[in-house]
Amino acid sequence: MIESDFILNDFETSKVSNGSVTWKTPSNIALVKYWGKQDPQIPENASISFTLDACFTLTTLEYKKLDKNSKSFNFDIYFEGEKKEDFKPKIQQFFERIEQYVPFLKDFDFVIKSRNSFPHSSGIASSASGMSALALCVMSLERELNPSISEEYFNKKASFLARLGSGSACRSIEGKLIVWGNHSDIEGSSNLFGVKFPYKIHKNFKNYHDTILLVDEGEKQVSSTVGHQLMYNHPFAKQRFQQANHNISKISEVFQNGDLNEFITIVESEALSLHAMMMTSNPYFILMKPNTLKIINKIWEFRGETNSNICFTLDAGANVHVLFPEAEKESVNNFIINELIQYCQENHYICDRIGNGAKRLSNN
Ligand code: DP6
């Protein structure tokens, strides 16, 4: 599919006067990372992520048809019950980017009410779940105006719109394993939207766990927008994009053959490569904290001693995502509680696992 396939041409706004829709949309954790993009939100390499379950955003979009034509977008945004003027520019930019595909936006007055299952200050990026939730709400309104669209088109376009809000958000529509970015080894993959991993997933990955250790709950030191820009003139950019695409080929095999050793090697190397890019960019950053490294070393020690398949990945921050198979949940949970949570801020951590994607909760 190409961009023009996502333009809504035939619609009748008089069909709809007012209503509301609510979506619950998960966060996701990349195993092969997206870091580097071109306009408009086109990734430099393919990425793959586990859709999460416990970390989600709940967004309600209330819409009311305006009597007169409006030249601007009309919306208010509430986050956790509070009106948030400072969230408006990001939403304004999102609406500007998607308007050509959903040309009905200026016909409505919107109230957006959103909250996260995880603390806003936890250092967990909420753009993936937040933008995908809003994109799905907008798609529900599109379906009101044009009920003939298929489920498949609905999800593809929701992912396409979410991408224009935040790249990683396009991987938060469906579960359980999502690929974003054109790749010759992944059938149906696209730079424009995320697709479900198209091959059979080995049972070793069923119900895979991700316990998120909150090492640093502060605001992000580098926003992802700035981070991606650092890849423009990065001396290792080309090699990094090649490495990531090569890792997609390898991890695609792993998801089919269940080789957990190889999974660990790819996933940990990806996390450290992402941080290596930040450490070697201009300006340079170290986003890991001393406790991030302590946790990584403890994980390596535990793996060496017990033959566990525990491993870690990192976002663009200090928190550590501890990944492990369902079969090891008891032993690894004990290890986390006894050995790792002492390195978390106020012992905070979140138990999450691989999930099935977004869910619509109500519409009236
Ligand atoms: C390190 O999707 O937050 O989490 O497209 O600018 O909104 P924008 O960036 P964003 O970048 C995510 C970067 C990452 C890796 C990943 O999720 O693939």
XYZ file of C-alpha atoms and ligand atoms in Angstrom:
382
model
C 0.000 0.000 0.000
C 1.105 3.559 -0.628
C 0.345 6.872 1.115
C -2.561 7.797 -1.171
C -4.400 4.572 -0.224
C -4.909 6.119 3.211
C -6.689 9.274 2.060
C -10.368 9.313 2.971
C -12.171 10.713 -0.059
C -15.819 9.886 0.283
C -17.395 10.892 3.525
C -20.434 12.656 4.813
C -19.897 14.513 8.101
C -23.602 15.230 8.446
C -23.991 11.513 9.296
C -22.419 12.110 12.701
C -23.285 14.818 15.233
C -21.599 13.864 18.465
C -20.321 10.896 20.428
C -17.309 9.441 22.122
C -14.975 6.506 21.783
C -12.446 4.936 24.148
C -9.359 2.880 23.310
C -6.957 1.066 25.605
C -3.625 0.837 23.866
C -0.437 -0.857 25.037
C 3.143 0.286 25.048
C 5.738 -1.820 23.234
C 9.376 -2.704 23.708
C 11.670 -2.846 20.686
C 14.014 -5.825 20.399
C 15.673 -4.503 17.239
C 15.639 -0.746 17.645
C 14.371 2.135 15.532
C 16.883 4.959 15.890
C 17.181 7.281 12.922
C 14.467 8.490 10.536
C 13.706 10.641 7.514
C 10.764 12.908 6.834
C 7.854 12.084 7.196
C 8.569 9.583 9.963
C 10.204 7.036 7.674
C 12.542 4.728 9.593
C 16.149 4.269 8.465
C 15.938 0.576 9.352
C 13.318 -2.015 10.193
C 12.511 -2.620 13.865
C 10.624 -5.328 15.752
C 8.886 -5.167 19.116
C 6.960 -7.136 21.680
C 3.578 -5.544 22.298
C 3.164 -5.113 26.064
C 0.103 -5.633 28.219
C 0.245 -3.977 31.665
C 1.695 -0.674 30.437
C -1.082 1.035 28.526
C -2.818 4.325 27.814
C -6.567 4.772 28.066
C -7.872 7.542 25.814
C -11.402 8.808 25.281
C -12.124 11.071 22.346
C -15.338 13.085 22.658
C -16.428 14.664 19.389
C -19.076 17.180 18.511
C -19.890 18.321 14.997
C -19.317 22.074 14.526
C -22.090 24.137 12.944
C -19.730 26.298 10.944
C -16.594 25.583 8.957
C -13.463 26.046 11.016
C -10.001 26.972 9.774
C -8.277 25.529 12.813
C -8.296 22.348 14.869
C -10.554 22.607 17.905
C -9.567 20.459 20.863
C -8.826 20.361 24.547
C -6.705 17.752 26.247
C -6.992 16.379 29.766
C -4.336 14.101 31.205
C -5.190 12.235 34.391
C -8.097 14.602 34.972
C -6.127 17.814 34.517
C -6.360 20.145 31.544
C -2.954 20.168 29.847
C -2.135 23.201 27.713
C 1.464 22.022 27.360
C 0.367 18.785 25.600
C -1.402 20.782 22.895
C 1.498 21.543 20.508
C 2.292 17.831 20.098
C -1.370 17.041 19.321
C -1.621 20.079 17.025
C 1.418 18.818 15.093
C -0.104 15.323 14.942
C -3.386 16.690 13.567
C -1.489 18.768 10.986
C 0.437 15.711 9.831
C -2.612 13.445 9.538
C -5.190 15.941 8.239
C -4.675 15.077 4.568
C -5.613 11.449 5.370
C -8.543 12.254 7.702
C -9.895 15.514 6.231
C -12.830 15.671 8.669
C -10.805 16.813 11.707
C -11.667 20.504 11.395
C -15.394 19.691 11.247
C -15.415 18.631 14.904
C -14.756 19.975 18.370
C -12.747 17.390 20.330
C -12.110 16.723 23.994
C -9.309 14.215 24.548
C -9.127 12.533 27.960
C -6.148 10.333 28.579
C -4.413 8.436 31.355
C -1.610 5.903 31.654
C -1.444 2.709 33.712
C 2.148 3.589 34.605
C 3.296 6.730 36.426
C 3.907 9.626 34.032
C 7.253 10.307 35.691
C 8.394 6.669 35.470
C 10.692 7.325 32.533
C 8.582 4.935 30.436
C 7.896 6.565 27.098
C 4.186 7.168 26.749
C 4.302 8.384 23.157
C 3.833 4.878 21.710
C 0.712 4.039 23.702
C -0.558 7.641 23.750
C -0.295 8.314 20.016
C -1.626 4.903 19.032
C -4.640 5.399 21.311
C -5.427 8.749 19.724
C -4.924 7.354 16.218
C -7.380 4.539 16.986
C -9.949 7.014 18.334
C -9.645 9.052 15.114
C -10.082 5.836 13.104
C -13.243 4.977 15.041
C -14.622 8.337 14.002
C -13.580 7.654 10.400
C -15.518 4.379 10.602
C -18.610 6.289 11.745
C -18.295 8.414 8.609
C -17.442 5.501 6.361
C -18.708 2.208 7.865
C -17.596 0.141 4.876
C -13.899 -0.042 5.841
C -12.524 -3.492 6.629
C -10.912 -4.510 9.932
C -7.596 -4.945 8.136
C -7.710 -1.458 6.608
C -8.786 0.006 9.949
C -5.723 -1.439 11.730
C -3.303 -0.563 8.929
C -4.492 3.007 8.745
C -4.483 3.335 12.560
C -0.845 2.218 12.532
C -0.105 4.562 9.602
C -1.606 7.545 11.473
C 0.044 6.576 14.774
C 3.419 6.521 13.008
C 2.951 10.147 12.029
C 2.489 10.966 15.737
C 5.426 8.909 16.974
C 7.318 6.264 15.014
C 7.232 3.537 17.646
C 3.474 4.128 18.131
C 2.775 2.322 14.845
C 3.907 -0.869 16.595
C 1.256 -0.494 19.345
C -1.940 -1.322 17.460
C -1.791 -5.115 17.339
C 0.086 -7.926 19.120
C 2.160 -9.814 19.788
C 5.211 -9.233 17.683
C 5.233 -6.284 15.303
C 7.643 -5.300 12.537
C 7.877 -1.763 11.191
C 10.025 -0.905 8.181
C 10.576 -2.409 4.768
C 12.560 -5.621 4.959
C 13.010 -8.279 2.318
C 12.804 -11.123 4.863
C 9.494 -9.949 6.339
C 6.593 -10.464 3.969
C 4.248 -7.487 3.779
C 6.536 -5.187 5.801
C 6.337 -1.461 5.139
C 7.923 1.823 6.117
C 4.420 3.274 6.438
C 2.883 1.052 9.129
C 3.595 -1.855 11.457
C 2.663 -5.429 10.501
C 2.245 -8.561 12.588
C 5.244 -10.866 12.376
C 4.026 -12.962 9.434
C 5.517 -16.360 10.383
C 4.779 -18.956 13.044
C 6.217 -17.930 16.420
C 7.976 -20.703 18.401
C 6.333 -21.726 21.697
C 9.412 -20.553 23.660
C 8.150 -17.003 23.165
C 4.627 -17.681 24.388
C 3.747 -15.371 27.274
C 7.279 -13.930 27.360
C 7.859 -11.665 30.341
C 9.214 -8.122 30.542
C 9.814 -6.794 34.046
C 10.672 -3.126 33.838
C 13.109 -1.935 36.474
C 12.636 1.781 37.089
C 16.176 2.944 37.673
C 15.571 6.584 36.932
C 12.074 7.976 37.100
C 12.970 11.492 35.969
C 12.163 13.289 32.731
C 14.063 11.970 29.731
C 17.459 13.632 29.260
C 17.220 13.390 25.473
C 13.843 13.428 23.740
C 13.551 10.849 20.988
C 13.045 13.645 18.437
C 16.468 15.049 19.325
C 17.907 11.535 19.545
C 16.829 10.592 16.042
C 18.307 13.828 14.698
C 21.680 12.849 16.121
C 21.787 10.046 13.549
C 21.831 12.538 10.624
C 25.531 13.221 10.700
C 26.544 10.301 12.813
C 29.858 8.704 11.738
C 28.500 5.165 12.245
C 24.944 5.725 10.990
C 25.236 3.658 7.817
C 26.766 0.679 9.610
C 24.159 0.926 12.361
C 21.240 0.797 9.910
C 22.836 -2.199 8.177
C 23.426 -3.927 11.508
C 19.782 -3.451 12.538
C 18.458 -4.806 9.235
C 20.796 -7.785 9.517
C 19.544 -8.370 13.074
C 15.968 -8.391 11.770
C 16.894 -11.286 9.465
C 18.520 -13.140 12.345
C 15.766 -12.533 14.888
C 13.127 -13.550 12.348
C 14.813 -16.987 12.210
C 15.015 -17.072 16.012
C 11.303 -16.411 16.435
C 10.630 -19.384 14.199
C 13.227 -21.839 15.587
C 13.048 -20.845 19.285
C 16.836 -20.447 19.752
C 16.916 -18.481 23.020
C 20.731 -18.163 23.109
C 20.685 -16.394 19.786
C 17.708 -14.287 20.941
C 19.716 -13.081 23.946
C 22.744 -12.221 21.821
C 20.729 -10.167 19.338
C 18.574 -8.366 21.910
C 21.376 -7.363 24.267
C 23.623 -6.313 21.387
C 20.793 -4.137 20.023
C 20.308 -2.419 23.394
C 23.999 -1.679 23.767
C 24.321 -0.575 20.124
C 21.507 1.934 20.641
C 23.345 3.399 23.617
C 26.659 3.254 21.742
C 25.063 5.468 19.071
C 24.186 8.025 21.740
C 27.643 7.865 23.271
C 29.278 8.478 19.888
C 26.991 11.199 18.535
C 27.640 14.923 18.533
C 26.637 16.063 21.138
C 27.125 12.799 23.050
C 25.084 11.381 25.912
C 25.299 8.641 28.492
C 21.731 7.686 29.348
C 22.602 4.680 31.482
C 23.058 5.252 35.217
C 25.457 3.393 37.513
C 22.548 1.189 38.630
C 21.746 0.305 35.013
C 25.216 -1.227 34.732
C 24.948 -2.924 38.114
C 21.721 -4.602 36.977
C 23.247 -5.675 33.653
C 26.229 -7.239 35.423
C 23.958 -9.025 37.899
C 21.901 -10.429 35.020
C 25.075 -11.713 33.330
C 26.274 -13.262 36.596
C 22.928 -14.979 37.196
C 22.867 -16.302 33.652
C 26.389 -17.662 33.998
C 25.572 -19.407 37.265
C 22.142 -20.826 36.446
C 21.922 -21.257 32.651
C 18.828 -19.077 32.768
C 17.616 -17.434 29.557
C 17.128 -14.078 31.269
C 18.337 -11.069 29.272
C 17.895 -7.302 29.162
C 17.037 -4.554 26.768
C 17.057 -0.781 27.159
C 15.068 2.146 25.832
C 16.601 5.569 25.308
C 16.971 5.900 29.086
C 18.296 4.264 32.241
C 15.451 1.810 32.947
C 16.135 -1.868 32.320
C 13.645 -4.230 30.671
C 14.309 -7.739 31.986
C 13.094 -10.338 29.489
C 12.540 -14.025 30.301
C 10.464 -17.015 29.196
C 7.292 -18.118 30.968
C 8.991 -21.378 32.020
C 11.427 -19.434 34.205
C 9.025 -17.011 35.799
C 9.395 -18.274 39.371
C 13.173 -18.432 39.536
C 13.668 -15.159 37.678
C 11.027 -13.333 39.744
C 12.826 -14.450 42.913
C 16.131 -13.275 41.490
C 14.637 -9.895 40.551
C 13.120 -9.362 43.985
C 16.156 -10.563 45.925
C 18.920 -9.079 43.802
C 17.733 -6.394 41.394
C 15.019 -4.184 42.822
C 17.485 -2.689 45.314
C 18.883 -0.788 42.292
C 15.499 0.707 41.356
C 14.340 4.126 42.433
C 12.281 3.510 45.568
C 12.282 -0.205 44.648
C 9.835 0.536 41.821
C 9.333 -1.975 39.026
C 6.507 -3.083 36.725
C 5.726 -6.694 35.819
C 4.678 -6.831 32.212
C 4.428 -9.450 29.495
C 3.814 -9.847 25.784
C 0.294 -8.673 24.886
C -2.383 -8.823 22.218
C -2.717 -5.200 21.181
C -5.216 -2.384 21.521
C -8.843 -2.815 22.612
C -11.850 -0.610 22.094
C -13.720 -0.155 25.343
C -16.895 1.792 24.619
C -18.661 4.017 22.165
C -21.901 5.880 22.576
C 14.716 4.015 21.534
O 9.116 6.458 18.465
O 9.749 7.760 20.511
O 12.401 3.588 21.861
O 9.261 8.861 16.074
O 10.465 10.734 17.194
O 8.356 9.829 18.214
P 9.596 9.534 17.384
O 10.488 8.537 18.229
P 10.098 7.309 19.140
O 11.511 6.536 19.193
C 11.646 5.332 19.869
C 13.062 4.996 20.017
C 13.374 3.780 20.866
C 13.516 2.526 20.013
C 12.255 1.882 19.516
O 11.196 1.952 20.160
O 12.347 1.246 18.434
